[in-house]
Amino acid sequence: MATTKNDALQNTSSSADPDSAQPSTTPTLRDLKANRPAHGLNMNWVAKLASGIILDVRARAPYYVKDWTDAWNYRVVPATALIFFANVLPGIAFSLDLIETTQQYGVAEVLLSSFMAAFIFSVFGAQPLTIAGVTGPITVFNKTIFRIIQGQPDAPNYLHFVGWVYLWAAIIHWITAILNWCNFLKYVTLFSCDTFGFYVSWVYLQYGVQVVTRQLDSSSLPGAFVSIILAILMLVVSFLFQSLSQKTLFHRHIRRFLADYGMPISLIATSGMAYWGTFNSANPQTLPISGAFQPANNRSWLVPFWQLEGKWVGIALPFGIILWILFFFDHNVSSLMAQGSEFPLRKPPGFHYDFFLLGITTFLAGLLGIPAPNGLIPQAPIHTTSLLVMGRPTKKDDEERQSSNFDEKTSGYIAEYREQPVGVVEQRVSNLAQGSLCLVLLSGPFLHVLNLIPRGVLAGLFWFMGADALQGNGITQKILYFLRDKKSTPTDEPLRRVRKSRILLFIAIQLIAFGATFAITQTIAAIGFPVIIMALIPIRTLLVPRLSFTAEELAILDGPTASPFTMESVGGSL
């Protein structure tokens, strides 16, 4: 999200007139509210139960058929392949620790959770671009619950207890959507998104290290060393493809091919290296599998959590509240980032309705005994990026670009072929297709193929996705601003208009919040880390403005995550 800094400035300047940033051909939520008195709009929005859900459905329903027909576009193919590998494999790898610690989950549960989320949000959701699945935070949450209740002398059945935790969380999800509490998303800015994205990036890097170091404890030391080599190879080759896609080498269609398929090709090729020569004889560890369509421990797919003893039902409520806090922030921020300002979206969002659906998937997860899915970072914005349609800039933009490319030596303009995003293939098929592939993986033959993927390759995938998300993060970009040669810094760089002390203060606040979140997840108190994440919102709203920032400096350092067109669904932005 390296471009969001300038986008934030544009959004700030245009916040007074949200329609100015919106395509003229797209109906708005304002059209649906045209008959309401302007002075009573905000009060009606809050007071009328489920009004947000109703407006979301009414805004998105006219596009439903078009969401399927618009999928007749080549961009859907690479988007499906990219997000499938970026979703299912990290989801399984994230769950390895949970699987081995609790012995209550298996690969089948993770795949079924990913399919369920993809099916429900692609077929019934308001914003199908948001990718939901199994994340690192939910595995930390579930593993911490296991450790807490197993320490009790009369420990309950783990899946029964988690089923009640999910049910309580689902009920609060539904209450949240009905009471229109998603309107609080107006206070979620780049400050919160960048801080949380920074945390998720480091979680990816940390899990990559854990996948490798866990193998060092095994009896096969040569296999562990081969896994380390494969992880590094996966990281280097993936970044090589990405770098080539951004250079001026080759034709632009070849560069786009490398950007679309570089990561899947790297993963397949690196996995093949594990079965070549000496690497094969080292026998590196691969992904664990279970029987086709079979849950762990040969249990029934239906979890009778209603059989839980009464006192544990009450104890499950605080855990459900914490899970709701996590999902309220995590899922909605994922959705916001998938609809970021840098994406020229033309179809309306649906935060209230989608959060109600998230309550349904959370309840079903408890009923089936699978990890609860929610919005994914960085997979959600990666999905939208892969669906971008590139084109030539308008004549006006081209003239402005040429004026900045005047070459004094040749007294002329530098010829440059340049593309920019002109649209997004907003459809439902890519999300549904990648979820359906997760279900296909549950069959015997494909489970065998999954079992062939070395764990070291997954570690390299974690490192690549974490490092890639880290380099585009707003915190990283501000830090790099200080390291950049000032002579090479563009004169129109907005950060030039901010005092260095204020930039450092802003970064320091974000890093302290990140450090607190990351530190607590390493302790038994990890169950409380969602509270720290949610605290980012009042910190930005109440604390940061009281510090010695000018209005212009805050507008440059921070801004809305999504465009006014998207934020109109939740009543605007901060």
Coordinates of C-alpha atoms in Angstrom, one line a residue:
M1 CA 0.0 0.0 0.0
A2 CA 2.8 2.4 -0.8
T3 CA 0.6 4.7 -2.7
T4 CA -2.0 5.2 0.0
K5 CA -0.1 8.2 1.4
N6 CA -0.9 10.5 -1.5
D7 CA -4.4 8.9 -1.8
A8 CA -5.0 9.9 1.8
L9 CA -4.3 13.5 0.9
Q10 CA -6.6 13.3 -2.0
N11 CA -9.3 11.8 0.1
T12 CA -8.8 14.4 2.8
S13 CA -9.2 17.2 0.4
S14 CA -12.3 15.7 -1.2
S15 CA -14.0 14.5 2.0
A16 CA -16.4 17.4 1.9
D17 CA -17.9 16.1 -1.3
P18 CA -17.8 12.2 -1.4
D19 CA -19.6 12.1 -4.7
S20 CA -16.7 13.9 -6.4
A21 CA -14.5 10.8 -5.9
Q22 CA -17.2 8.4 -7.1
P23 CA -17.8 7.3 -10.7
S24 CA -20.8 9.1 -12.1
T25 CA -22.3 5.8 -13.5
T26 CA -22.5 4.2 -10.1
P27 CA -25.6 4.5 -7.8
T28 CA -24.7 5.5 -4.3
L29 CA -26.1 4.9 -0.9
R30 CA -27.0 8.5 -0.9
D31 CA -29.5 7.8 -3.7
L32 CA -31.2 5.2 -1.5
K33 CA -31.5 7.8 1.3
A34 CA -32.6 10.6 -1.0
N35 CA -36.1 10.8 0.6
R36 CA -34.7 11.2 4.1
P37 CA -34.2 14.7 5.6
A38 CA -30.6 15.7 5.5
H39 CA -30.6 17.0 9.1
G40 CA -31.9 13.7 10.5
L41 CA -29.7 11.3 8.4
N42 CA -27.2 10.4 11.1
M43 CA -29.8 9.9 13.8
N44 CA -32.0 7.7 11.6
W45 CA -28.9 5.7 10.6
V46 CA -28.2 4.8 14.3
A47 CA -31.7 4.6 15.7
K48 CA -33.3 2.3 13.1
L49 CA -32.5 -1.3 13.9
A50 CA -30.8 -3.2 11.0
S51 CA -30.9 -0.1 8.8
G52 CA -27.3 -0.6 7.8
I53 CA -28.0 -4.2 6.8
I54 CA -31.0 -3.1 4.8
L55 CA -29.2 -0.3 3.0
D56 CA -26.2 -2.7 2.2
V57 CA -28.6 -5.2 0.6
R58 CA -30.5 -2.6 -1.3
A59 CA -27.3 -1.0 -2.6
R60 CA -25.6 -4.2 -3.7
A61 CA -28.6 -6.3 -4.9
P62 CA -28.9 -4.6 -8.3
Y63 CA -25.3 -5.7 -9.1
Y64 CA -25.7 -9.3 -8.1
V65 CA -26.2 -10.8 -11.5
K66 CA -23.6 -8.5 -13.0
D67 CA -21.2 -9.8 -10.3
W68 CA -21.3 -13.2 -12.0
T69 CA -21.3 -12.0 -15.6
D70 CA -18.4 -9.6 -15.0
A71 CA -16.3 -12.7 -14.2
W72 CA -16.0 -13.4 -17.9
N73 CA -12.6 -11.8 -17.8
Y74 CA -9.1 -13.2 -18.0
R75 CA -8.0 -11.4 -14.8
V76 CA -10.2 -13.9 -12.8
V77 CA -7.9 -16.8 -13.8
P78 CA -4.6 -15.5 -12.3
A79 CA -6.5 -14.0 -9.3
T80 CA -7.9 -17.4 -8.5
A81 CA -4.5 -19.2 -8.8
L82 CA -2.7 -16.5 -6.8
I83 CA -5.2 -16.2 -3.9
F84 CA -5.6 -20.0 -3.7
F85 CA -1.9 -20.5 -3.0
A86 CA -1.8 -17.4 -0.8
N87 CA -4.8 -18.6 1.2
V88 CA -4.8 -22.3 1.7
L89 CA -1.1 -23.0 2.3
P90 CA -0.5 -20.3 4.9
G91 CA -3.8 -21.3 6.5
I92 CA -2.6 -24.9 6.9
A93 CA 0.9 -23.7 8.0
F94 CA -0.6 -21.4 10.6
S95 CA -2.6 -24.3 12.0
L96 CA 0.3 -26.7 12.3
D97 CA 1.1 -25.5 15.8
L98 CA -2.6 -25.6 16.7
I99 CA -3.0 -29.1 15.2
E100 CA 0.0 -30.5 17.0
T101 CA -0.8 -28.8 20.3
T102 CA -4.5 -29.6 20.7
Q103 CA -4.8 -32.8 18.6
Q104 CA -8.4 -31.6 18.0
Y105 CA -7.9 -30.2 14.5
G106 CA -6.5 -31.5 11.3
V107 CA -5.8 -30.3 7.7
A108 CA -9.4 -31.3 6.8
E109 CA -10.8 -28.8 9.3
V110 CA -8.7 -26.0 7.9
L111 CA -9.7 -26.7 4.3
L112 CA -13.4 -27.0 5.2
S113 CA -13.2 -23.6 7.0
S114 CA -11.6 -21.9 4.0
F115 CA -14.3 -23.4 1.7
M116 CA -17.1 -22.4 3.9
A117 CA -16.0 -18.8 4.2
A118 CA -15.4 -18.6 0.4
F119 CA -18.7 -20.1 -0.4
I120 CA -20.8 -17.9 1.9
F121 CA -19.0 -14.6 1.2
S122 CA -18.8 -15.1 -2.6
V123 CA -22.4 -16.3 -3.0
F124 CA -24.2 -14.4 -0.3
G125 CA -21.8 -11.6 0.7
A126 CA -22.0 -7.9 -0.3
Q127 CA -18.3 -7.5 -0.9
P128 CA -16.9 -10.7 -2.5
L129 CA -13.4 -9.2 -3.0
T130 CA -12.7 -9.7 0.7
I131 CA -11.0 -13.1 1.2
A132 CA -11.8 -14.9 4.5
G133 CA -10.0 -17.9 5.9
V134 CA -8.0 -19.3 8.7
T135 CA -5.5 -16.7 10.1
G136 CA -2.7 -16.6 12.6
P137 CA -4.6 -14.6 15.2
I138 CA -7.4 -17.2 15.4
T139 CA -4.9 -20.1 15.8
V140 CA -3.2 -18.1 18.6
F141 CA -6.7 -17.6 20.2
N142 CA -7.7 -21.2 19.9
K143 CA -4.4 -22.5 21.2
T144 CA -4.5 -20.2 24.2
I145 CA -8.0 -21.3 25.1
F146 CA -6.7 -24.9 25.0
R147 CA -3.8 -24.1 27.4
I148 CA -6.1 -22.3 29.8
I149 CA -8.8 -24.9 30.1
Q150 CA -6.4 -27.8 30.1
G151 CA -4.9 -26.4 33.3
Q152 CA -8.2 -26.8 35.1
P153 CA -8.8 -29.9 37.3
D154 CA -12.2 -30.4 35.7
A155 CA -11.3 -29.4 32.2
P156 CA -14.3 -29.5 29.8
N157 CA -14.4 -31.0 26.3
Y158 CA -12.3 -28.6 24.3
L159 CA -14.5 -28.5 21.1
H160 CA -17.6 -28.2 23.2
F161 CA -16.2 -25.2 25.0
V162 CA -14.9 -23.6 21.8
G163 CA -18.4 -24.2 20.3
W164 CA -19.9 -22.0 23.0
V165 CA -17.2 -19.4 22.6
Y166 CA -18.1 -19.2 18.9
L167 CA -21.8 -19.1 19.6
W168 CA -21.5 -16.2 22.1
A169 CA -19.2 -14.4 19.5
A170 CA -21.7 -15.0 16.7
I171 CA -24.6 -13.6 18.8
I172 CA -22.6 -10.4 19.5
H173 CA -21.7 -10.3 15.8
W174 CA -25.4 -10.3 14.9
I175 CA -26.2 -7.6 17.6
T176 CA -23.4 -5.5 16.2
A177 CA -24.7 -5.6 12.7
I178 CA -28.3 -5.0 13.8
L179 CA -27.4 -2.0 15.9
N180 CA -25.3 -0.6 13.1
W181 CA -22.1 -0.6 15.2
C182 CA -20.0 -1.0 12.0
N183 CA -20.4 2.7 11.7
F184 CA -17.5 3.0 14.1
L185 CA -15.4 2.0 11.1
K186 CA -15.4 5.7 10.2
Y187 CA -12.7 6.1 12.9
V188 CA -10.5 3.4 11.4
T189 CA -7.8 5.2 9.4
L190 CA -4.4 4.3 7.9
F191 CA -2.9 4.7 11.4
S192 CA -4.8 1.6 12.6
C193 CA -4.6 -0.3 9.4
D194 CA -0.8 0.3 9.0
T195 CA -0.1 -0.7 12.6
F196 CA -2.2 -3.9 12.4
G197 CA -0.8 -4.7 8.9
F198 CA 2.7 -4.2 10.3
Y199 CA 1.9 -6.7 13.1
V200 CA 0.5 -9.3 10.7
S201 CA 3.6 -9.0 8.5
W202 CA 5.8 -9.8 11.4
V203 CA 3.5 -12.6 12.4
Y204 CA 4.1 -14.1 9.0
L205 CA 7.8 -13.7 9.3
Q206 CA 7.8 -15.3 12.8
Y207 CA 5.7 -18.2 11.7
G208 CA 8.1 -18.9 8.9
V209 CA 10.9 -19.1 11.4
Q210 CA 8.8 -21.4 13.6
V211 CA 8.1 -23.8 10.8
V212 CA 11.8 -24.2 10.2
T213 CA 13.0 -24.3 13.8
R214 CA 10.4 -26.8 14.7
Q215 CA 12.1 -29.2 12.3
L216 CA 15.4 -28.7 14.1
D217 CA 14.0 -30.7 17.0
S218 CA 13.3 -33.7 14.8
S219 CA 15.6 -36.7 14.5
S220 CA 16.4 -35.9 10.8
L221 CA 18.9 -33.0 11.0
P222 CA 19.8 -33.2 7.2
G223 CA 16.1 -32.9 6.4
A224 CA 15.9 -29.7 8.6
F225 CA 18.8 -28.2 6.7
V226 CA 17.2 -29.0 3.4
S227 CA 14.0 -27.3 4.6
I228 CA 16.0 -24.2 5.4
I229 CA 17.6 -24.2 1.9
L230 CA 14.1 -24.7 0.3
A231 CA 12.7 -21.8 2.4
I232 CA 15.5 -19.4 1.3
L233 CA 15.1 -20.6 -2.3
M234 CA 11.3 -20.0 -2.2
L235 CA 11.9 -16.5 -0.8
V236 CA 14.6 -15.5 -3.4
V237 CA 12.8 -17.0 -6.5
S238 CA 9.5 -15.3 -5.5
F239 CA 11.1 -11.9 -5.1
L240 CA 13.1 -12.5 -8.4
F241 CA 9.8 -12.9 -10.3
Q242 CA 8.3 -9.9 -8.6
S243 CA 11.4 -7.8 -9.4
L244 CA 11.3 -8.8 -13.0
S245 CA 7.7 -7.9 -13.3
Q246 CA 8.5 -4.4 -12.2
K247 CA 11.5 -3.8 -14.5
T248 CA 11.5 -2.6 -18.0
L249 CA 12.8 -6.0 -19.3
F250 CA 10.6 -8.1 -21.6
H251 CA 7.2 -7.1 -23.1
R252 CA 4.6 -5.8 -20.7
H253 CA 2.4 -8.9 -21.2
I254 CA 5.3 -11.1 -20.0
R255 CA 5.9 -8.8 -17.0
R256 CA 2.2 -9.1 -16.1
F257 CA 2.5 -12.9 -16.5
L258 CA 5.4 -12.9 -14.0
A259 CA 3.4 -10.8 -11.6
D260 CA 0.4 -13.1 -11.8
Y261 CA 2.0 -16.5 -11.7
G262 CA 5.5 -15.8 -10.2
M263 CA 4.5 -17.0 -6.7
P264 CA 2.7 -20.2 -7.8
I265 CA 5.5 -21.1 -10.2
S266 CA 8.1 -20.5 -7.4
L267 CA 6.1 -22.7 -5.0
I268 CA 5.7 -25.6 -7.4
A269 CA 9.3 -25.4 -8.6
T270 CA 10.8 -25.2 -5.1
S271 CA 8.6 -28.1 -4.0
G272 CA 10.0 -30.1 -6.9
M273 CA 13.5 -29.4 -5.8
A274 CA 12.9 -31.4 -2.6
Y275 CA 12.7 -34.6 -4.6
W276 CA 15.8 -34.0 -6.6
G277 CA 19.1 -35.9 -5.9
T278 CA 20.5 -35.5 -2.4
F279 CA 17.6 -33.3 -1.2
N280 CA 15.2 -36.3 -1.7
S281 CA 17.4 -38.6 0.3
A282 CA 17.4 -36.1 3.2
N283 CA 13.7 -36.6 3.5
P284 CA 12.5 -33.1 4.6
Q285 CA 9.3 -32.9 6.5
T286 CA 6.1 -32.3 4.5
L287 CA 2.6 -31.2 5.3
P288 CA 0.6 -33.6 7.5
I289 CA -2.7 -35.0 6.1
S290 CA -5.6 -37.1 7.4
G291 CA -8.2 -39.2 5.7
A292 CA -10.3 -37.8 2.9
F293 CA -13.1 -35.7 4.2
Q294 CA -12.4 -37.1 7.7
P295 CA -12.0 -34.9 10.8
A296 CA -9.3 -35.4 13.4
N297 CA -9.6 -38.3 15.8
N298 CA -12.4 -39.8 13.6
R299 CA -15.0 -37.8 15.5
S300 CA -18.3 -36.8 14.0
W301 CA -18.4 -33.5 12.0
L302 CA -21.3 -32.3 14.2
V303 CA -20.0 -31.0 17.6
P304 CA -22.8 -31.3 20.3
F305 CA -21.5 -28.3 22.2
W306 CA -25.0 -27.9 23.9
Q307 CA -23.9 -30.8 26.2
L308 CA -21.3 -28.6 27.9
E309 CA -21.8 -28.2 31.7
G310 CA -23.6 -25.0 32.6
K311 CA -20.8 -23.2 34.5
W312 CA -18.5 -23.5 31.5
V313 CA -21.2 -21.9 29.3
G314 CA -20.9 -18.8 31.4
I315 CA -17.1 -18.9 31.4
A316 CA -17.1 -19.1 27.6
L317 CA -18.9 -15.7 27.3
P318 CA -15.8 -13.5 28.1
F319 CA -13.8 -15.5 25.5
G320 CA -16.6 -14.9 23.0
I321 CA -16.4 -11.1 23.7
I322 CA -12.7 -11.2 23.0
L323 CA -13.2 -13.1 19.8
W324 CA -15.8 -10.6 18.7
I325 CA -13.3 -7.8 19.3
L326 CA -10.7 -9.6 17.2
F327 CA -13.1 -10.2 14.3
F328 CA -14.6 -6.8 14.4
F329 CA -11.3 -5.2 13.8
D330 CA -9.5 -7.9 11.8
H331 CA -12.3 -8.7 9.4
N332 CA -13.4 -5.1 8.8
V333 CA -9.9 -3.8 8.4
S334 CA -9.3 -6.6 5.8
S335 CA -12.4 -5.5 4.0
L336 CA -11.3 -1.8 4.1
M337 CA -7.9 -2.7 2.8
A338 CA -9.4 -4.8 0.0
Q339 CA -11.4 -1.7 -1.0
G340 CA -8.5 0.8 -0.4
S341 CA -8.2 4.2 -2.0
E342 CA -5.8 2.9 -4.6
F343 CA -8.4 0.6 -6.2
P344 CA -10.9 2.2 -8.6
L345 CA -13.9 0.4 -7.4
R346 CA -17.4 1.1 -8.8
K347 CA -19.7 -1.2 -6.8
P348 CA -20.9 -0.4 -3.3
P349 CA -19.6 -2.1 -0.2
G350 CA -21.7 -3.8 2.6
F351 CA -19.9 -3.8 6.0
H352 CA -23.0 -4.3 8.2
Y353 CA -24.4 -7.1 6.1
D354 CA -21.1 -8.9 5.7
F355 CA -20.4 -8.7 9.5
F356 CA -23.8 -10.3 10.0
L357 CA -22.7 -13.1 7.7
L358 CA -19.4 -13.4 9.6
G359 CA -21.5 -14.2 12.7
I360 CA -23.1 -17.1 10.7
T361 CA -19.8 -18.5 9.6
T362 CA -18.5 -18.2 13.2
F363 CA -21.5 -20.2 14.5
L364 CA -21.1 -22.8 11.8
A365 CA -17.4 -23.2 12.7
G366 CA -18.3 -24.0 16.3
L367 CA -21.0 -26.4 15.2
L368 CA -18.6 -28.3 12.8
G369 CA -15.5 -28.1 15.1
I370 CA -13.4 -26.1 12.7
P371 CA -11.3 -22.9 13.1
A372 CA -13.4 -19.8 12.7
P373 CA -12.6 -18.0 9.4
N374 CA -12.4 -14.2 9.0
G375 CA -10.9 -11.6 6.8
L376 CA -7.3 -12.1 5.7
I377 CA -4.4 -9.7 5.6
P378 CA -2.6 -9.4 3.3
Q379 CA -4.6 -11.8 1.1
A380 CA -7.6 -9.6 0.8
P381 CA -5.8 -6.6 -0.8
I382 CA -3.7 -9.0 -2.8
H383 CA -6.9 -10.4 -4.3
T384 CA -8.1 -7.0 -5.4
T385 CA -4.6 -6.1 -6.7
S386 CA -4.6 -9.2 -8.9
L387 CA -8.0 -8.1 -10.4
L388 CA -6.7 -4.7 -11.4
V389 CA -7.2 -3.7 -15.1
M390 CA -4.4 -1.6 -16.3
G391 CA -4.6 1.0 -19.0
R392 CA -3.1 4.2 -20.4
P393 CA -3.6 7.4 -18.4
T394 CA -6.0 10.0 -19.6
K395 CA -4.7 12.8 -21.8
K396 CA -4.7 15.3 -18.9
D397 CA -2.7 13.0 -16.7
D398 CA -0.3 12.2 -19.5
E399 CA 0.4 15.9 -20.1
E400 CA 1.0 16.5 -16.4
R401 CA 3.4 13.5 -16.4
Q402 CA 5.3 14.8 -19.5
S403 CA 5.7 18.2 -17.9
S404 CA 7.6 16.5 -15.0
N405 CA 9.7 14.5 -17.5
F406 CA 11.2 17.5 -19.4
D407 CA 14.8 16.7 -20.3
E408 CA 16.9 19.8 -20.4
K409 CA 19.8 18.1 -22.2
T410 CA 17.7 17.2 -25.2
S411 CA 15.3 20.1 -24.8
G412 CA 12.5 17.6 -25.2
Y413 CA 10.3 15.2 -23.3
I414 CA 11.2 11.6 -22.3
A415 CA 9.0 9.2 -24.1
E416 CA 7.5 6.7 -21.6
Y417 CA 4.9 4.0 -21.9
R418 CA 3.0 4.1 -18.7
E419 CA 0.0 2.2 -17.4
Q420 CA -2.2 2.9 -14.4
P421 CA -5.2 1.1 -12.8
V422 CA -8.4 2.0 -14.7
G423 CA -10.7 -0.6 -13.1
V424 CA -11.2 -3.7 -11.1
V425 CA -12.9 -6.9 -12.2
E426 CA -15.4 -6.8 -9.3
Q427 CA -17.0 -10.3 -9.4
R428 CA -17.7 -13.4 -7.2
V429 CA -16.2 -16.2 -9.2
S430 CA -12.5 -15.9 -8.2
N431 CA -13.4 -16.1 -4.5
L432 CA -15.8 -19.0 -5.0
A433 CA -13.3 -20.8 -7.3
Q434 CA -10.4 -20.7 -4.8
G435 CA -12.7 -21.9 -2.0
S436 CA -13.9 -24.7 -4.2
L437 CA -10.3 -25.8 -4.8
C438 CA -9.9 -26.1 -1.1
L439 CA -12.8 -28.5 -1.1
V440 CA -11.2 -30.5 -3.9
L441 CA -8.0 -30.8 -1.9
L442 CA -10.0 -32.8 0.7
S443 CA -10.3 -35.7 -1.8
G444 CA -7.7 -38.6 -1.5
P445 CA -5.6 -37.9 -4.6
F446 CA -5.2 -34.2 -4.0
L447 CA -4.5 -34.8 -0.3
H448 CA -1.6 -36.9 -1.4
V449 CA -0.3 -34.0 -3.6
L450 CA -0.7 -31.7 -0.6
N451 CA 1.4 -34.1 1.4
L452 CA 4.2 -33.7 -1.0
I453 CA 4.7 -30.0 -0.3
P454 CA 7.7 -29.6 2.0
R455 CA 7.3 -27.5 5.2
G456 CA 10.4 -25.5 4.3
V457 CA 8.6 -24.2 1.1
L458 CA 5.8 -23.0 3.3
A459 CA 8.3 -21.2 5.5
G460 CA 9.6 -19.4 2.5
L461 CA 6.1 -18.5 1.4
F462 CA 5.5 -17.0 4.9
W463 CA 8.7 -15.0 4.5
F464 CA 7.8 -13.7 1.0
M465 CA 4.2 -12.7 1.9
G466 CA 5.4 -11.1 5.2
A467 CA 8.3 -9.2 3.6
D468 CA 6.2 -8.1 0.6
A469 CA 3.4 -6.7 2.9
L470 CA 6.1 -5.1 5.1
Q471 CA 7.7 -3.2 2.2
G472 CA 4.5 -1.6 1.2
N473 CA 3.3 -0.8 4.7
G474 CA 2.9 2.9 5.7
I475 CA 5.2 2.5 8.8
T476 CA 8.0 1.1 6.6
Q477 CA 7.5 3.9 4.0
K478 CA 7.9 6.6 6.7
I479 CA 11.0 4.9 8.1
L480 CA 12.5 4.6 4.6
Y481 CA 11.8 8.3 4.1
F482 CA 14.5 9.1 6.8
L483 CA 17.0 6.7 5.2
R484 CA 16.5 8.0 1.6
D485 CA 19.0 10.5 0.1
K486 CA 17.2 13.8 0.3
K487 CA 18.5 14.8 -3.1
S488 CA 16.7 11.7 -4.5
T489 CA 13.5 12.5 -2.7
P490 CA 10.9 14.1 -5.0
T491 CA 10.2 17.7 -4.3
D492 CA 6.5 17.0 -4.2
E493 CA 6.9 14.4 -1.4
P494 CA 4.1 15.3 1.1
L495 CA 6.3 14.2 4.1
R496 CA 8.6 17.2 3.3
R497 CA 5.9 19.4 4.7
V498 CA 5.9 17.6 8.1
R499 CA 8.4 18.3 10.8
K500 CA 10.8 15.4 11.3
S501 CA 10.0 15.3 15.0
R502 CA 6.3 14.8 14.3
I503 CA 7.0 12.0 11.8
L504 CA 9.2 10.3 14.4
L505 CA 6.5 10.8 17.1
F506 CA 3.8 9.3 14.8
I507 CA 6.0 6.3 14.0
A508 CA 6.9 5.8 17.6
I509 CA 3.2 5.6 18.7
Q510 CA 2.6 3.0 16.0
L511 CA 5.7 1.0 16.9
I512 CA 4.8 1.0 20.6
A513 CA 1.3 -0.3 19.7
F514 CA 2.8 -2.9 17.5
G515 CA 5.4 -4.0 20.1
A516 CA 2.7 -4.3 22.8
T517 CA 0.5 -6.5 20.5
F518 CA 3.4 -8.6 19.3
A519 CA 4.8 -9.1 22.9
I520 CA 1.5 -10.1 24.5
T521 CA 1.0 -12.8 21.8
Q522 CA 4.2 -14.5 23.0
T523 CA 2.8 -15.0 26.6
I524 CA -0.1 -16.9 28.2
A525 CA -2.0 -13.6 28.1
A526 CA -2.1 -13.8 24.3
I527 CA -5.9 -14.2 24.7
G528 CA -6.1 -10.5 25.3
F529 CA -4.2 -9.2 22.3
P530 CA -7.4 -8.3 20.4
V531 CA -8.1 -5.7 23.1
I532 CA -4.8 -3.9 22.3
I533 CA -5.6 -4.1 18.6
M534 CA -9.0 -2.5 19.2
A535 CA -7.4 0.2 21.4
L536 CA -5.7 1.6 18.2
I537 CA -9.0 3.3 17.3
P538 CA -9.4 5.5 20.5
I539 CA -5.6 6.1 20.5
R540 CA -5.9 7.7 17.1
T541 CA -9.2 9.4 17.8
L542 CA -8.5 10.7 21.3
L543 CA -4.8 10.8 22.0
V544 CA -3.0 11.6 18.7
P545 CA -5.0 14.8 18.0
R546 CA -4.0 16.1 21.5
L547 CA -0.3 15.9 20.6
S548 CA 1.5 18.8 18.9
F549 CA 0.4 17.9 15.3
T550 CA -1.0 20.5 13.0
A551 CA -4.1 19.6 11.0
E552 CA -2.0 19.5 7.8
E553 CA 0.6 17.2 9.3
L554 CA -2.1 14.8 10.5
A555 CA -3.7 14.9 7.0
I556 CA -0.3 13.9 5.5
L557 CA 0.7 11.3 8.1
D558 CA -2.8 9.7 8.2
G559 CA -5.9 9.5 6.2
P560 CA -9.0 7.3 5.3
T561 CA -8.2 3.8 4.3
A562 CA -10.8 3.7 1.6
S563 CA -12.3 6.2 -0.7
P564 CA -15.3 8.4 0.3
F565 CA -17.4 6.2 -2.0
T566 CA -16.6 3.2 0.2
M567 CA -16.7 4.9 3.5
E568 CA -20.2 6.3 2.8
S569 CA -21.5 2.9 3.8
V570 CA -20.5 3.5 7.4
G571 CA -21.4 7.2 7.5
G572 CA -18.2 8.8 6.1
S573 CA -14.7 8.9 7.6
L574 CA -12.9 10.6 10.4

